[in-house]
GROMACS .gro file of C-alpha atoms in nm:
model
  185
    1UNK     CA    1  -3.434  15.232  -2.095
    2UNK     CA    2  -3.245  15.468  -2.320
    3UNK     CA    3  -3.371  15.426  -2.677
    4UNK     CA    4  -3.116  15.668  -2.823
    5UNK     CA    5  -2.851  15.396  -2.866
    6UNK     CA    6  -3.101  15.171  -3.044
    7UNK     CA    7  -3.209  15.460  -3.268
    8UNK     CA    8  -2.843  15.519  -3.356
    9UNK     CA    9  -2.813  15.153  -3.461
   10UNK     CA   10  -3.141  15.126  -3.656
   11UNK     CA   11  -3.219  15.480  -3.764
   12UNK     CA   12  -3.519  15.690  -3.678
   13UNK     CA   13  -3.842  15.497  -3.624
   14UNK     CA   14  -4.123  15.533  -3.874
   15UNK     CA   15  -4.412  15.518  -3.629
   16UNK     CA   16  -4.507  15.642  -3.286
   17UNK     CA   17  -4.812  15.447  -3.182
   18UNK     CA   18  -4.727  15.371  -2.820
   19UNK     CA   19  -5.081  15.459  -2.714
   20UNK     CA   20  -5.226  15.223  -2.975
   21UNK     CA   21  -5.552  15.064  -2.850
   22UNK     CA   22  -5.429  14.738  -3.003
   23UNK     CA   23  -5.193  14.706  -2.705
   24UNK     CA   24  -5.494  14.720  -2.472
   25UNK     CA   25  -5.659  14.439  -2.667
   26UNK     CA   26  -5.347  14.217  -2.658
   27UNK     CA   27  -5.283  14.280  -2.291
   28UNK     CA   28  -5.650  14.230  -2.204
   29UNK     CA   29  -5.671  13.906  -2.402
   30UNK     CA   30  -5.373  13.757  -2.221
   31UNK     CA   31  -5.427  13.925  -1.883
   32UNK     CA   32  -5.091  14.097  -1.862
   33UNK     CA   33  -4.923  14.435  -1.886
   34UNK     CA   34  -4.630  14.412  -2.125
   35UNK     CA   35  -4.318  14.616  -2.046
   36UNK     CA   36  -4.304  14.972  -2.175
   37UNK     CA   37  -3.963  14.934  -2.342
   38UNK     CA   38  -4.089  14.644  -2.553
   39UNK     CA   39  -4.408  14.828  -2.647
   40UNK     CA   40  -4.207  15.139  -2.737
   41UNK     CA   41  -3.982  14.942  -2.975
   42UNK     CA   42  -4.264  14.749  -3.144
   43UNK     CA   43  -4.477  15.064  -3.171
   44UNK     CA   44  -4.188  15.259  -3.324
   45UNK     CA   45  -4.037  14.996  -3.556
   46UNK     CA   46  -4.274  14.702  -3.597
   47UNK     CA   47  -4.380  14.490  -3.760
   48UNK     CA   48  -4.031  14.448  -3.899
   49UNK     CA   49  -3.746  14.221  -3.991
   50UNK     CA   50  -3.406  14.321  -3.853
   51UNK     CA   51  -3.111  14.233  -4.073
   52UNK     CA   52  -3.322  13.990  -4.271
   53UNK     CA   53  -3.338  13.734  -3.989
   54UNK     CA   54  -3.503  13.876  -3.673
   55UNK     CA   55  -3.884  13.884  -3.706
   56UNK     CA   56  -4.070  14.128  -3.480
   57UNK     CA   57  -4.451  14.107  -3.463
   58UNK     CA   58  -4.694  14.390  -3.394
   59UNK     CA   59  -5.046  14.389  -3.243
   60UNK     CA   60  -5.184  14.520  -3.574
   61UNK     CA   61  -4.950  14.323  -3.801
   62UNK     CA   62  -5.102  14.116  -4.078
   63UNK     CA   63  -4.829  13.859  -4.149
   64UNK     CA   64  -4.634  13.930  -3.830
   65UNK     CA   65  -4.933  13.945  -3.598
   66UNK     CA   66  -4.843  13.945  -3.228
   67UNK     CA   67  -5.167  13.792  -3.092
   68UNK     CA   68  -5.147  13.515  -3.354
   69UNK     CA   69  -4.780  13.450  -3.280
   70UNK     CA   70  -4.844  13.432  -2.905
   71UNK     CA   71  -5.132  13.187  -2.959
   72UNK     CA   72  -4.926  12.971  -3.196
   73UNK     CA   73  -4.622  12.945  -2.968
   74UNK     CA   74  -4.840  12.894  -2.660
   75UNK     CA   75  -5.014  12.599  -2.826
   76UNK     CA   76  -4.680  12.457  -2.942
   77UNK     CA   77  -4.542  12.490  -2.589
   78UNK     CA   78  -4.839  12.306  -2.438
   79UNK     CA   79  -4.797  12.022  -2.690
   80UNK     CA   80  -4.421  12.007  -2.628
   81UNK     CA   81  -4.473  12.007  -2.251
   82UNK     CA   82  -4.709  11.709  -2.288
   83UNK     CA   83  -4.472  11.502  -2.503
   84UNK     CA   84  -4.120  11.643  -2.444
   85UNK     CA   85  -4.129  11.856  -2.128
   86UNK     CA   86  -3.754  11.920  -2.143
   87UNK     CA   87  -3.806  12.124  -2.462
   88UNK     CA   88  -4.022  12.380  -2.280
   89UNK     CA   89  -3.923  12.364  -1.912
   90UNK     CA   90  -4.073  12.710  -1.853
   91UNK     CA   91  -4.443  12.797  -1.848
   92UNK     CA   92  -4.572  12.997  -2.144
   93UNK     CA   93  -4.880  13.218  -2.132
   94UNK     CA   94  -5.166  13.167  -2.068
   95UNK     CA   95  -5.013  12.981  -1.770
   96UNK     CA   96  -4.961  13.203  -1.466
   97UNK     CA   97  -4.618  13.364  -1.478
   98UNK     CA   98  -4.569  13.228  -1.828
   99UNK     CA   99  -4.315  13.355  -2.078
  100UNK     CA  100  -4.446  13.573  -2.362
  101UNK     CA  101  -4.311  13.488  -2.708
  102UNK     CA  102  -4.227  13.806  -2.901
  103UNK     CA  103  -3.956  13.741  -3.164
  104UNK     CA  104  -3.851  13.456  -3.390
  105UNK     CA  105  -3.540  13.431  -3.602
  106UNK     CA  106  -3.488  13.277  -3.943
  107UNK     CA  107  -3.285  13.002  -3.772
  108UNK     CA  108  -3.574  12.911  -3.538
  109UNK     CA  109  -3.448  13.081  -3.222
  110UNK     CA  110  -3.717  13.249  -3.013
  111UNK     CA  111  -3.711  13.547  -2.781
  112UNK     CA  112  -3.951  13.554  -2.487
  113UNK     CA  113  -4.033  13.821  -2.233
  114UNK     CA  114  -4.012  13.683  -1.879
  115UNK     CA  115  -4.256  13.847  -1.637
  116UNK     CA  116  -4.128  13.973  -1.303
  117UNK     CA  117  -4.137  13.711  -1.031
  118UNK     CA  118  -3.886  13.834  -0.779
  119UNK     CA  119  -4.080  14.122  -0.627
  120UNK     CA  120  -3.962  14.374  -0.887
  121UNK     CA  121  -4.148  14.529  -1.177
  122UNK     CA  122  -3.872  14.437  -1.420
  123UNK     CA  123  -3.940  14.215  -1.716
  124UNK     CA  124  -3.637  14.028  -1.849
  125UNK     CA  125  -3.561  13.833  -2.166
  126UNK     CA  126  -3.519  13.462  -2.228
  127UNK     CA  127  -3.393  13.306  -2.550
  128UNK     CA  128  -3.480  12.955  -2.660
  129UNK     CA  129  -3.219  12.856  -2.916
  130UNK     CA  130  -3.304  12.623  -3.203
  131UNK     CA  131  -3.101  12.362  -3.008
  132UNK     CA  132  -3.369  12.377  -2.732
  133UNK     CA  133  -3.125  12.535  -2.489
  134UNK     CA  134  -3.237  12.839  -2.291
  135UNK     CA  135  -3.053  13.156  -2.186
  136UNK     CA  136  -3.182  13.413  -1.939
  137UNK     CA  137  -3.078  13.775  -2.001
  138UNK     CA  138  -3.144  13.985  -1.693
  139UNK     CA  139  -3.225  14.303  -1.881
  140UNK     CA  140  -3.519  14.466  -2.054
  141UNK     CA  141  -3.607  14.416  -2.419
  142UNK     CA  142  -3.453  14.737  -2.557
  143UNK     CA  143  -3.126  14.680  -2.369
  144UNK     CA  144  -3.124  14.319  -2.490
  145UNK     CA  145  -3.187  14.422  -2.850
  146UNK     CA  146  -2.915  14.687  -2.832
  147UNK     CA  147  -2.677  14.415  -2.712
  148UNK     CA  148  -2.782  14.178  -2.993
  149UNK     CA  149  -2.714  14.451  -3.249
  150UNK     CA  150  -2.393  14.589  -3.103
  151UNK     CA  151  -2.234  14.268  -2.970
  152UNK     CA  152  -2.343  13.990  -3.208
  153UNK     CA  153  -2.075  13.751  -3.080
  154UNK     CA  154  -2.224  13.774  -2.729
  155UNK     CA  155  -2.583  13.704  -2.834
  156UNK     CA  156  -2.565  13.552  -3.185
  157UNK     CA  157  -2.928  13.589  -3.286
  158UNK     CA  158  -2.827  13.779  -3.599
  159UNK     CA  159  -2.539  13.634  -3.798
  160UNK     CA  160  -2.236  13.860  -3.828
  161UNK     CA  161  -2.260  13.806  -4.207
  162UNK     CA  162  -2.602  13.973  -4.207
  163UNK     CA  163  -2.446  14.295  -4.080
  164UNK     CA  164  -2.229  14.297  -4.394
  165UNK     CA  165  -2.474  14.201  -4.669
  166UNK     CA  166  -2.791  14.375  -4.554
  167UNK     CA  167  -2.793  14.736  -4.670
  168UNK     CA  168  -3.073  14.857  -4.440
  169UNK     CA  169  -3.083  14.741  -4.076
  170UNK     CA  170  -3.457  14.704  -4.065
  171UNK     CA  171  -3.746  14.685  -4.305
  172UNK     CA  172  -4.114  14.699  -4.241
  173UNK     CA  173  -4.234  14.344  -4.278
  174UNK     CA  174  -4.558  14.457  -4.434
  175UNK     CA  175  -4.756  14.766  -4.501
  176UNK     CA  176  -4.937  14.876  -4.189
  177UNK     CA  177  -5.223  15.113  -4.234
  178UNK     CA  178  -5.193  15.421  -4.021
  179UNK     CA  179  -5.485  15.497  -3.798
  180UNK     CA  180  -5.568  15.748  -3.529
  181UNK     CA  181  -5.326  15.574  -3.290
  182UNK     CA  182  -5.028  15.662  -3.511
  183UNK     CA  183  -4.863  15.992  -3.451
  184UNK     CA  184  -4.585  16.137  -3.664
  185UNK     CA  185  -4.253  15.987  -3.551
   0.00000   0.00000   0.00000
């Protein structure tokens, strides 16, 4: 992971709370260890909305609350798997090896982290489009996000129009109180 390219696309992060105890609570609750590149991005930039359409939750977010979002999508997935299994053909946490929902777009697309299952330690990214089709991106979250931002035609999660009419690439979605876990960025 090389965050410098992402920083050049989004600007300097406002936070540096990678060691935030909230990560321990989220990971402990769901029995997993999320990938460092994802935690770095969310700790540095989240909770935020990228280009007005890409909603990123944070463990301490109020409106964009990661534990709440995971619970909501997990429940929705279980219901969909009961009634329309083709809509969610992949397990979602808390199922063993389940995908972890982490981002939603204005259009209803969702980004999931896919835990390693091939003997590596590498998490990858899966996208469930609003059409219920799935794409697997064999890269980490930061590399995936850099691709979304730099090659929008390849991974159209953010409309090309948004790059033109949005004056600031990202905005904090809500005020987040600093605590002892935050360090100056």
